[in-house]
């Protein structure tokens, strides 16, 4: 991504964040990010964004850590409780700038947007108490997570506006990262919609005393890279399956690789058959659109580590001959969200020039029930020679993922992470906003920690040995599903994948619920594709890229 940076007369830094169009890279920017050291009255924006917290049943305007030179918010703070605004999380109110009273002449903005940011950590902070370390914090709802969500909510609410100044707490580096990332990720609209959607907020100005610092420049670059990668993932997930087949997904991965200077390797159906990828071939054989396995790699000089990312890329999942019920099918265009996520992650790693090699494997197929479709009781031979009895053709994701995992570990990476919309059992266990993570305990816990730091919700799950018997069959080395029991379905799927990673440190991220939002938007999350897991992967890659090569990897 080409980024332009200018230092204006008001201590402002500007950068452009491109928005992808149906998974390809555009030629012009949509959302502009600016960091400014002061809220100079000459700052020309349409809206000022502030935050309030719901404390003791009253909205309390948050001003600590907010750059507000030349502005007096006393009148606004006094008037806020009379408006009916609660200050609760994701609550918003738009008021005219005249509410500032005599101070209004110092402001060019026509209106103010107040966004609620209540959360237990924020509530305790406002009361002068120490923030706890309970479940909310572990699920990314600490101070930074709530700030990120508030900024994202505000940016989403301001779609169609030209510009807004975010006067949120940002005098601390963690706060600044949260505000910039939340605002840019929230400023999103699916560009493939016809008729065209309301355009995202055009210009995001974040007021911070840190604007001229090296640390702020790094935070800015990270926010832009994350927003670009998230938009790419969301755009791909939102594409209808008649326009996003395994082949067109492959073409778009090539376009991303060419634009970013990434290495790419493409295995078509003939090569997959020749090289023994029975899982991917078996899933794809029922479709007129053949399967592909694509590797997109960021290869820096002298990388500290080599990390493999595996993404499930079922561009549409009918369930195959184990047909899904009609009500479950419309969302199945999102069954390639894992592949979209790892493609976004390797792009972000390249944009930020992280010091770790990243191999993103996209396991692409369409699962259809046509004439040559895979049958229940078929036996396939996987890349590593393992034979698998297919007892349920709707448990296809673990087959394509297992083949990709087996291939990835042949390169001896330091660790491997797979991410997939793998099981409905994940949604039953954890709901539609919390993802599950399983695998080698140290890496599993590292993923959960990185997720909390990135403002995402991942919960560590076990892989109980007694459930391993669910994979046993007298006819092959493994079976892909136990159709006689639904107990621990998410964990059984994880145990299946574990069979294909050898002794390489491994984590399995099941994002079945969080990857696609069918309900109302919230925070920076729109309706449709969400990009869930991408911020977590980027946080982990960034941390690993900073480790010296001599540091233990496991």
Coordinates of C-alpha atoms in Angstrom, one line a residue:
X1 CA 0.0 0.0 0.0
X2 CA 1.3 3.4 -0.9
X3 CA 0.9 5.8 2.1
X4 CA 1.3 9.5 1.8
X5 CA 2.4 11.4 4.9
X6 CA 2.3 15.2 5.4
X7 CA 3.1 17.4 8.3
X8 CA 0.6 20.3 8.2
X9 CA 0.7 23.6 10.0
X10 CA -1.4 22.3 12.8
X11 CA 0.8 19.4 13.8
X12 CA -1.2 17.0 11.7
X13 CA -0.1 13.7 10.1
X14 CA -2.2 12.3 7.3
X15 CA -2.3 8.8 5.9
X16 CA -4.7 7.1 3.4
X17 CA -6.4 3.8 4.1
X18 CA -7.5 2.0 0.9
X19 CA -10.7 0.1 0.8
X20 CA -10.8 -3.1 -1.3
X21 CA -13.4 -3.7 -4.0
X22 CA -14.6 -7.3 -4.0
X23 CA -11.2 -8.5 -2.8
X24 CA -9.1 -6.6 -5.3
X25 CA -7.0 -3.5 -4.5
X26 CA -8.3 -0.1 -5.6
X27 CA -6.4 2.8 -7.1
X28 CA -7.7 5.5 -4.8
X29 CA -8.2 5.9 -1.1
X30 CA -11.6 6.2 0.7
X31 CA -10.8 6.8 4.4
X32 CA -8.1 9.3 5.4
X33 CA -6.6 9.1 8.9
X34 CA -5.1 12.2 10.5
X35 CA -3.4 12.7 13.8
X36 CA -3.4 16.2 15.2
X37 CA -1.7 17.5 18.3
X38 CA -4.4 20.0 19.1
X39 CA -8.1 20.7 18.6
X40 CA -7.3 24.1 16.9
X41 CA -10.5 26.1 16.2
X42 CA -9.4 26.1 12.5
X43 CA -9.7 22.3 12.4
X44 CA -12.3 21.9 9.7
X45 CA -14.5 18.8 10.3
X46 CA -18.2 18.1 10.1
X47 CA -18.6 16.3 13.5
X48 CA -16.8 16.2 16.8
X49 CA -16.9 12.7 18.5
X50 CA -16.8 12.4 22.2
X51 CA -17.5 9.6 24.7
X52 CA -19.6 9.2 27.8
X53 CA -19.9 6.4 30.3
X54 CA -23.0 5.2 32.1
X55 CA -22.1 5.8 35.8
X56 CA -24.7 5.5 38.5
X57 CA -27.5 5.7 36.0
X58 CA -26.1 9.0 34.6
X59 CA -24.1 9.7 31.4
X60 CA -20.7 11.1 32.4
X61 CA -18.7 12.9 29.7
X62 CA -15.2 11.5 29.5
X63 CA -12.5 14.2 29.2
X64 CA -9.4 12.7 30.9
X65 CA -6.8 12.1 28.2
X66 CA -8.8 14.1 25.7
X67 CA -7.2 16.9 23.7
X68 CA -9.6 19.8 24.0
X69 CA -7.6 23.1 23.8
X70 CA -9.9 25.9 22.9
X71 CA -13.1 24.0 23.8
X72 CA -15.1 24.1 27.0
X73 CA -17.3 21.0 27.5
X74 CA -18.9 22.2 30.7
X75 CA -22.2 23.2 29.1
X76 CA -22.3 19.9 27.2
X77 CA -21.6 17.8 30.3
X78 CA -24.4 19.7 32.2
X79 CA -26.9 19.2 29.4
X80 CA -26.1 15.6 28.6
X81 CA -28.2 14.0 31.4
X82 CA -31.3 15.9 30.2
X83 CA -31.2 14.5 26.7
X84 CA -32.3 11.0 27.5
X85 CA -28.9 9.6 26.4
X86 CA -27.7 6.8 28.7
X87 CA -24.0 6.5 27.9
X88 CA -24.4 2.7 27.7
X89 CA -22.1 0.8 25.3
X90 CA -22.9 1.5 21.7
X91 CA -25.5 4.1 22.6
X92 CA -25.1 7.3 20.4
X93 CA -26.7 10.7 20.4
X94 CA -26.2 13.5 17.8
X95 CA -26.6 17.1 19.1
X96 CA -26.0 20.4 17.4
X97 CA -22.7 22.2 18.2
X98 CA -24.7 25.1 19.7
X99 CA -25.0 23.0 22.9
X100 CA -21.4 24.2 23.6
X101 CA -22.9 27.6 24.2
X102 CA -20.6 30.6 23.8
X103 CA -17.8 28.3 22.8
X104 CA -19.6 27.4 19.6
X105 CA -17.8 30.1 17.6
X106 CA -14.6 28.2 18.1
X107 CA -15.9 25.1 16.3
X108 CA -16.5 24.6 12.6
X109 CA -18.3 21.3 13.2
X110 CA -22.1 21.5 12.8
X111 CA -22.8 18.7 15.3
X112 CA -21.4 16.5 18.1
X113 CA -21.7 12.7 18.3
X114 CA -21.6 11.3 21.8
X115 CA -20.9 7.6 21.9
X116 CA -21.4 5.4 25.0
X117 CA -18.5 3.3 26.2
X118 CA -19.6 1.7 29.4
X119 CA -17.8 -1.5 30.4
X120 CA -16.9 -2.8 33.8
X121 CA -13.2 -1.7 33.4
X122 CA -14.3 1.8 32.3
X123 CA -16.9 2.0 35.1
X124 CA -14.3 1.1 37.7
X125 CA -11.8 3.5 36.3
X126 CA -14.3 6.4 36.4
X127 CA -15.0 5.6 40.0
X128 CA -11.3 5.6 40.8
X129 CA -11.1 1.8 41.3
X130 CA -8.6 -0.6 39.9
X131 CA -9.9 -2.4 36.8
X132 CA -10.5 -6.1 37.4
X133 CA -9.1 -9.0 35.4
X134 CA -12.3 -11.0 35.0
X135 CA -13.9 -12.5 32.0
X136 CA -14.7 -9.2 30.3
X137 CA -11.0 -8.2 30.2
X138 CA -10.0 -11.6 29.0
X139 CA -12.4 -11.3 26.1
X140 CA -11.0 -7.9 24.9
X141 CA -13.4 -5.7 26.9
X142 CA -10.7 -3.9 28.9
X143 CA -10.2 -0.1 28.7
X144 CA -8.5 -0.3 25.2
X145 CA -11.1 -2.8 24.0
X146 CA -14.0 -0.5 25.0
X147 CA -12.3 2.5 23.5
X148 CA -11.8 0.6 20.2
X149 CA -15.4 -0.4 20.2
X150 CA -16.6 3.1 20.9
X151 CA -14.5 4.6 18.1
X152 CA -15.7 1.9 15.7
X153 CA -19.3 2.5 16.6
X154 CA -18.9 6.3 16.0
X155 CA -17.2 5.8 12.7
X156 CA -19.9 3.4 11.6
X157 CA -22.7 5.8 12.7
X158 CA -21.1 8.6 10.6
X159 CA -21.2 6.8 7.3
X160 CA -21.8 9.3 4.5
X161 CA -20.1 12.2 6.4
X162 CA -17.0 13.8 5.0
X163 CA -15.0 14.2 8.2
X164 CA -15.0 13.8 12.0
X165 CA -12.6 14.7 14.8
X166 CA -12.4 12.0 17.4
X167 CA -11.9 13.7 20.8
X168 CA -11.5 10.4 22.8
X169 CA -8.9 9.5 25.4
X170 CA -5.7 9.2 23.3
X171 CA -2.8 10.6 25.4
X172 CA -1.7 7.0 26.1
X173 CA -0.2 4.8 23.4
X174 CA -2.6 1.9 24.1
X175 CA -5.5 4.3 24.0
X176 CA -4.3 5.9 20.7
X177 CA -3.9 2.4 19.1
X178 CA -7.4 1.5 20.2
X179 CA -9.0 4.7 18.9
X180 CA -7.2 4.7 15.5
X181 CA -7.8 1.0 14.9
X182 CA -11.4 1.2 16.0
X183 CA -12.2 4.2 13.9
X184 CA -10.6 2.9 10.7
X185 CA -12.0 -0.6 11.0
X186 CA -15.5 0.8 11.8
X187 CA -15.3 3.1 8.6
X188 CA -16.3 0.3 6.3
X189 CA -19.0 -0.4 3.6
X190 CA -19.1 -3.4 1.3
X191 CA -18.1 -1.9 -2.0
X192 CA -19.6 -4.7 -4.1
X193 CA -23.2 -3.7 -3.3
X194 CA -25.5 -2.7 -6.1
X195 CA -27.0 -0.1 -5.7
X196 CA -23.9 1.4 -4.1
X197 CA -23.8 1.6 -0.3
X198 CA -23.5 4.8 1.7
X199 CA -19.8 5.7 1.6
X200 CA -17.8 5.2 4.7
X201 CA -16.7 8.2 6.8
X202 CA -14.2 10.1 4.5
X203 CA -11.8 11.6 7.0
X204 CA -10.9 10.5 10.6
X205 CA -9.0 13.0 12.7
X206 CA -7.7 11.8 16.0
X207 CA -6.6 14.4 18.5
X208 CA -3.7 13.2 20.6
X209 CA -0.7 14.8 22.3
X210 CA 1.4 12.0 20.8
X211 CA 0.7 12.9 17.2
X212 CA 4.3 13.9 16.3
X213 CA 6.0 10.9 18.0
X214 CA 7.6 7.9 16.5
X215 CA 5.2 5.7 18.5
X216 CA 2.2 7.4 17.0
X217 CA 3.6 6.8 13.5
X218 CA 3.8 3.1 14.3
X219 CA 0.3 3.1 15.7
X220 CA -1.0 4.9 12.6
X221 CA 0.7 2.4 10.2
X222 CA -0.7 -0.5 12.2
X223 CA -4.2 0.9 12.1
X224 CA -4.1 1.4 8.4
X225 CA -2.7 -2.1 7.7
X226 CA -5.3 -3.6 10.0
X227 CA -8.1 -1.7 8.4
X228 CA -7.0 -2.5 4.8
X229 CA -6.7 -6.2 5.7
X230 CA -10.0 -6.3 7.5
X231 CA -11.8 -4.6 4.6
X232 CA -10.3 -7.2 2.2
X233 CA -11.5 -10.1 4.4
X234 CA -15.0 -8.5 4.8
X235 CA -15.3 -7.8 1.1
X236 CA -14.4 -11.4 0.3
X237 CA -16.9 -12.9 2.8
X238 CA -19.7 -10.6 1.6
X239 CA -19.2 -11.6 -2.1
X240 CA -22.1 -13.9 -3.3
X241 CA -21.0 -17.4 -4.1
X242 CA -21.9 -17.1 -7.8
X243 CA -19.2 -14.4 -8.0
X244 CA -16.6 -15.9 -5.6
X245 CA -15.7 -19.5 -6.7
X246 CA -12.4 -21.2 -5.8
X247 CA -11.0 -20.0 -9.1
X248 CA -12.0 -16.4 -8.7
X249 CA -10.8 -16.4 -5.0
X250 CA -7.4 -17.7 -6.4
X251 CA -7.3 -14.9 -8.9
X252 CA -8.0 -12.3 -6.2
X253 CA -5.3 -13.8 -4.0
X254 CA -2.9 -13.5 -7.0
X255 CA -3.9 -9.8 -7.3
X256 CA -3.2 -9.2 -3.7
X257 CA 0.2 -10.9 -3.9
X258 CA 1.2 -9.0 -7.0
X259 CA 0.2 -5.7 -5.5
X260 CA 2.1 -6.3 -2.2
X261 CA 5.1 -8.1 -3.7
X262 CA 4.3 -11.4 -2.0
X263 CA 5.3 -14.9 -3.2
X264 CA 2.4 -17.1 -4.4
X265 CA 2.1 -20.8 -5.2
X266 CA -1.1 -22.2 -6.8
X267 CA -2.0 -25.9 -6.9
X268 CA -4.9 -26.6 -9.2
X269 CA -7.0 -29.8 -9.2
X270 CA -4.6 -31.7 -11.4
X271 CA -1.7 -30.9 -9.1
X272 CA -3.8 -31.6 -6.0
X273 CA -4.6 -35.1 -7.4
X274 CA -1.0 -35.7 -8.4
X275 CA 0.4 -34.7 -5.1
X276 CA -2.1 -36.7 -3.0
X277 CA -4.4 -34.0 -1.5
X278 CA -7.4 -36.4 -1.2
X279 CA -9.2 -34.3 1.3
X280 CA -9.4 -31.2 -0.8
X281 CA -10.1 -33.1 -4.0
X282 CA -12.8 -35.2 -2.4
X283 CA -14.7 -32.1 -1.1
X284 CA -14.4 -30.3 -4.4
X285 CA -15.3 -33.2 -6.7
X286 CA -19.1 -32.5 -6.4
X287 CA -18.8 -29.0 -7.9
X288 CA -18.3 -27.7 -11.4
X289 CA -15.9 -25.3 -9.8
X290 CA -12.7 -27.2 -9.1
X291 CA -10.7 -26.8 -5.9
X292 CA -7.4 -25.0 -5.4
X293 CA -4.7 -24.8 -2.7
X294 CA -2.9 -21.4 -2.6
X295 CA 0.1 -20.4 -0.6
X296 CA 0.7 -16.6 -0.3
X297 CA 4.0 -15.8 1.6
X298 CA 5.6 -12.7 3.1
X299 CA 9.4 -13.5 3.2
X300 CA 11.4 -10.8 5.0
X301 CA 15.2 -10.7 5.2
X302 CA 16.5 -12.8 8.1
X303 CA 13.1 -13.7 9.6
X304 CA 13.0 -14.4 13.3
X305 CA 10.5 -17.2 12.8
X306 CA 8.5 -19.0 10.1
X307 CA 4.7 -19.2 10.9
X308 CA 2.1 -21.0 8.8
X309 CA -1.5 -19.8 8.7
X310 CA -4.2 -22.2 7.3
X311 CA -7.6 -20.8 6.3
X312 CA -10.7 -22.8 5.4
X313 CA -11.9 -21.6 2.1
X314 CA -15.2 -23.3 1.3
X315 CA -16.7 -20.7 -1.0
X316 CA -20.2 -22.2 -0.6
X317 CA -21.2 -25.1 1.7
X318 CA -24.4 -26.9 0.8
X319 CA -23.4 -29.7 3.1
X320 CA -22.9 -32.0 0.1
X321 CA -25.0 -35.1 0.1
X322 CA -25.4 -34.6 3.8
X323 CA -27.5 -31.6 2.8
X324 CA -28.0 -28.7 5.1
X325 CA -31.6 -27.5 5.9
X326 CA -32.6 -24.5 3.7
X327 CA -32.5 -22.0 6.6
X328 CA -28.9 -22.7 7.2
X329 CA -27.7 -22.1 3.7
X330 CA -27.7 -18.4 3.0
X331 CA -24.9 -17.7 5.4
X332 CA -22.8 -20.4 3.9
X333 CA -21.2 -18.0 1.5
X334 CA -19.1 -17.1 4.6
X335 CA -17.6 -20.5 4.9
X336 CA -14.5 -19.2 3.3
X337 CA -13.9 -16.6 6.1
X338 CA -10.8 -18.4 7.4
X339 CA -9.1 -18.2 4.0
X340 CA -10.1 -14.5 3.7
X341 CA -8.6 -13.9 7.2
X342 CA -5.2 -15.5 6.6
X343 CA -5.0 -13.6 3.2
X344 CA -5.6 -10.4 5.1
X345 CA -3.1 -11.3 7.8
X346 CA -0.2 -12.0 5.3
X347 CA -1.1 -8.7 3.5
X348 CA -0.9 -6.8 6.8
X349 CA 2.4 -8.5 7.7
X350 CA 3.9 -7.3 4.4
X351 CA 2.5 -3.8 4.8
X352 CA 4.1 -3.5 8.2
X353 CA 7.3 -5.4 7.1
X354 CA 7.1 -7.7 10.1
X355 CA 10.3 -9.6 10.9
X356 CA 8.6 -13.0 10.6
X357 CA 8.0 -15.2 7.6
X358 CA 4.3 -15.8 7.1
X359 CA 3.0 -18.6 4.8
X360 CA -0.8 -18.2 4.4
X361 CA -2.4 -21.4 3.0
X362 CA -5.9 -21.0 1.4
X363 CA -7.7 -24.3 1.1
X364 CA -10.4 -23.5 -1.5
X365 CA -13.3 -25.7 -2.6
X366 CA -17.0 -25.6 -3.1
X367 CA -19.1 -28.3 -1.4
X368 CA -22.0 -29.3 -3.6
X369 CA -24.2 -32.4 -4.0
X370 CA -23.9 -32.9 -7.8
X371 CA -23.4 -36.1 -9.8
X372 CA -19.9 -36.9 -8.7
X373 CA -20.2 -35.6 -5.1
X374 CA -18.4 -37.3 -2.3
X375 CA -20.6 -39.9 -0.5
X376 CA -21.0 -40.8 3.1
X377 CA -18.8 -43.9 3.6
X378 CA -16.3 -42.9 1.0
X379 CA -12.6 -43.3 2.0
X380 CA -10.0 -40.7 1.0
X381 CA -6.3 -40.6 1.4
X382 CA -4.9 -37.4 2.8
X383 CA -1.7 -35.6 1.9
X384 CA 0.3 -37.3 4.7
X385 CA -1.1 -40.8 3.8
X386 CA -3.8 -41.0 6.5
X387 CA -7.0 -42.6 5.3
X388 CA -10.2 -41.0 6.4
X389 CA -13.7 -42.5 6.2
X390 CA -16.2 -39.7 5.3
X391 CA -19.2 -40.3 7.5
X392 CA -20.7 -36.8 7.1
X393 CA -20.0 -34.7 3.9
X394 CA -21.1 -31.6 5.9
X395 CA -17.9 -32.1 8.0
X396 CA -15.9 -31.1 4.9
X397 CA -13.9 -28.2 6.4
X398 CA -11.7 -30.4 8.5
X399 CA -10.8 -32.4 5.4
X400 CA -9.5 -29.5 3.4
X401 CA -7.8 -28.0 6.5
X402 CA -6.1 -31.3 7.3
X403 CA -4.6 -31.6 3.9
X404 CA -3.3 -28.0 4.1
X405 CA -2.0 -28.6 7.6
X406 CA -0.1 -31.7 6.5
X407 CA 1.4 -29.8 3.6
X408 CA 2.3 -26.7 5.8
X409 CA 4.3 -28.7 8.4
X410 CA 6.4 -30.2 5.7
X411 CA 8.2 -26.8 5.6
X412 CA 9.0 -27.2 9.3
X413 CA 7.4 -23.9 10.5
X414 CA 8.0 -22.8 14.1
X415 CA 4.3 -22.9 14.7
X416 CA 1.1 -23.3 12.7
X417 CA -2.3 -21.8 13.3
X418 CA -5.5 -22.7 11.4
X419 CA -8.6 -20.6 11.4
X420 CA -12.0 -21.7 10.2
X421 CA -15.8 -21.4 10.4
X422 CA -15.6 -25.1 11.3
X423 CA -18.4 -26.2 13.6
X424 CA -21.9 -25.2 14.6
X425 CA -21.0 -26.6 17.9
X426 CA -18.7 -23.6 18.5
X427 CA -21.8 -21.3 18.3
X428 CA -23.7 -23.6 20.7
X429 CA -20.9 -23.5 23.2
X430 CA -19.7 -19.9 23.0
X431 CA -22.3 -17.9 21.1
X432 CA -21.9 -15.8 18.1
X433 CA -19.4 -13.3 19.4
X434 CA -16.8 -15.5 21.2
X435 CA -14.5 -17.7 19.2
X436 CA -12.9 -20.9 20.5
X437 CA -9.1 -21.7 20.4
X438 CA -7.6 -25.1 21.0
X439 CA -4.2 -26.7 20.5
X440 CA -0.8 -26.9 22.0
X441 CA -1.4 -25.2 25.4
X442 CA 1.3 -22.5 25.3
X443 CA 0.3 -21.4 21.8
X444 CA -3.4 -21.7 22.5
X445 CA -2.9 -19.4 25.5
X446 CA -0.8 -17.0 23.5
X447 CA -3.6 -16.7 21.0
X448 CA -6.1 -15.9 23.7
X449 CA -3.7 -13.3 25.2
X450 CA -3.1 -11.7 21.8
X451 CA -6.9 -11.7 21.2
X452 CA -7.6 -9.8 24.4
X453 CA -4.9 -7.2 23.6
X454 CA -6.4 -6.8 20.1
X455 CA -9.9 -6.3 21.5
X456 CA -11.2 -9.7 20.2
X457 CA -12.9 -12.5 22.1
X458 CA -11.3 -15.9 22.1
X459 CA -11.7 -18.5 24.8
X460 CA -9.2 -21.4 25.4
X461 CA -10.9 -24.8 25.0
X462 CA -9.5 -28.3 25.9
X463 CA -9.0 -31.3 23.7
X464 CA -10.1 -34.1 26.0
X465 CA -8.4 -37.4 25.2
X466 CA -11.6 -39.4 25.9
X467 CA -13.2 -37.8 22.9
X468 CA -10.5 -39.1 20.6
X469 CA -12.5 -42.4 20.3
X470 CA -15.2 -40.5 18.3
X471 CA -12.7 -40.5 15.4
X472 CA -12.2 -44.3 15.4
X473 CA -13.5 -46.5 12.6
X474 CA -12.8 -50.1 11.6
X475 CA -12.6 -49.1 7.9
X476 CA -9.8 -46.4 7.9
X477 CA -7.3 -44.6 10.0
X478 CA -9.9 -42.0 11.0
X479 CA -13.4 -40.9 10.4
X480 CA -14.3 -37.3 9.9
X481 CA -17.3 -37.2 12.2
X482 CA -19.2 -39.2 14.8
X483 CA -22.8 -38.9 13.4
X484 CA -24.2 -40.8 16.4
X485 CA -23.3 -38.0 18.9
X486 CA -23.2 -34.2 19.1
X487 CA -21.3 -34.2 22.3
X488 CA -18.2 -31.9 22.2
X489 CA -18.5 -31.4 18.4
X490 CA -16.1 -28.4 18.4
X491 CA -13.5 -30.3 20.4
X492 CA -13.8 -33.5 18.3
X493 CA -13.1 -31.4 15.2
X494 CA -10.0 -30.0 16.9
X495 CA -8.9 -33.5 17.8
X496 CA -9.2 -34.5 14.1
X497 CA -7.0 -31.6 13.0
X498 CA -4.5 -32.4 15.7
X499 CA -3.8 -35.7 13.9
X500 CA -2.2 -33.8 11.0
X501 CA 0.3 -31.4 12.8
X502 CA 2.8 -33.8 14.1
X503 CA 4.9 -32.2 16.9
X504 CA 4.7 -28.7 15.5
X505 CA 3.2 -26.2 18.0
X506 CA -0.3 -25.6 16.7
X507 CA -3.5 -23.7 17.5
X508 CA -6.9 -24.1 16.0
X509 CA -9.2 -21.1 15.9
X510 CA -12.9 -21.8 15.4
X511 CA -14.7 -18.6 14.3
X512 CA -18.0 -20.1 13.1
X513 CA -20.2 -17.6 14.9
X514 CA -18.1 -14.4 15.0
X515 CA -17.1 -14.5 11.3
X516 CA -20.5 -13.4 10.0
X517 CA -22.9 -11.1 11.7
X518 CA -26.5 -11.7 10.7
X519 CA -27.9 -9.4 13.4
X520 CA -27.6 -5.7 14.1
X521 CA -24.2 -4.0 13.8
X522 CA -22.3 -3.3 17.0
X523 CA -19.1 -1.5 17.7
X524 CA -16.9 -1.6 14.6
X525 CA -18.7 -4.7 13.5
X526 CA -21.1 -4.4 10.5
X527 CA -23.8 -6.7 9.2
X528 CA -22.2 -9.4 7.1
X529 CA -18.5 -10.4 7.1
X530 CA -16.6 -9.2 10.2
X531 CA -13.0 -10.1 9.7
X532 CA -13.0 -11.9 13.1
X533 CA -9.6 -13.2 14.1
X534 CA -7.6 -11.0 11.9
X535 CA -6.6 -8.5 14.6
X536 CA -5.6 -11.5 16.8
X537 CA -3.4 -13.0 14.1
X538 CA -1.7 -9.7 13.4
X539 CA -1.0 -9.1 17.1
X540 CA 0.6 -12.6 17.4
X541 CA 2.6 -12.1 14.2
X542 CA 3.8 -8.7 15.4
X543 CA 4.9 -10.1 18.8
X544 CA 6.7 -13.1 17.2
X545 CA 8.4 -10.8 14.7
X546 CA 10.0 -8.9 17.6
X547 CA 11.5 -12.0 19.2
X548 CA 15.2 -12.5 18.7
X549 CA 16.0 -15.7 16.7
X550 CA 17.7 -17.3 19.7
X551 CA 14.6 -17.1 21.9
X552 CA 12.8 -20.4 22.5
X553 CA 9.9 -20.8 20.1
X554 CA 7.7 -23.3 21.9

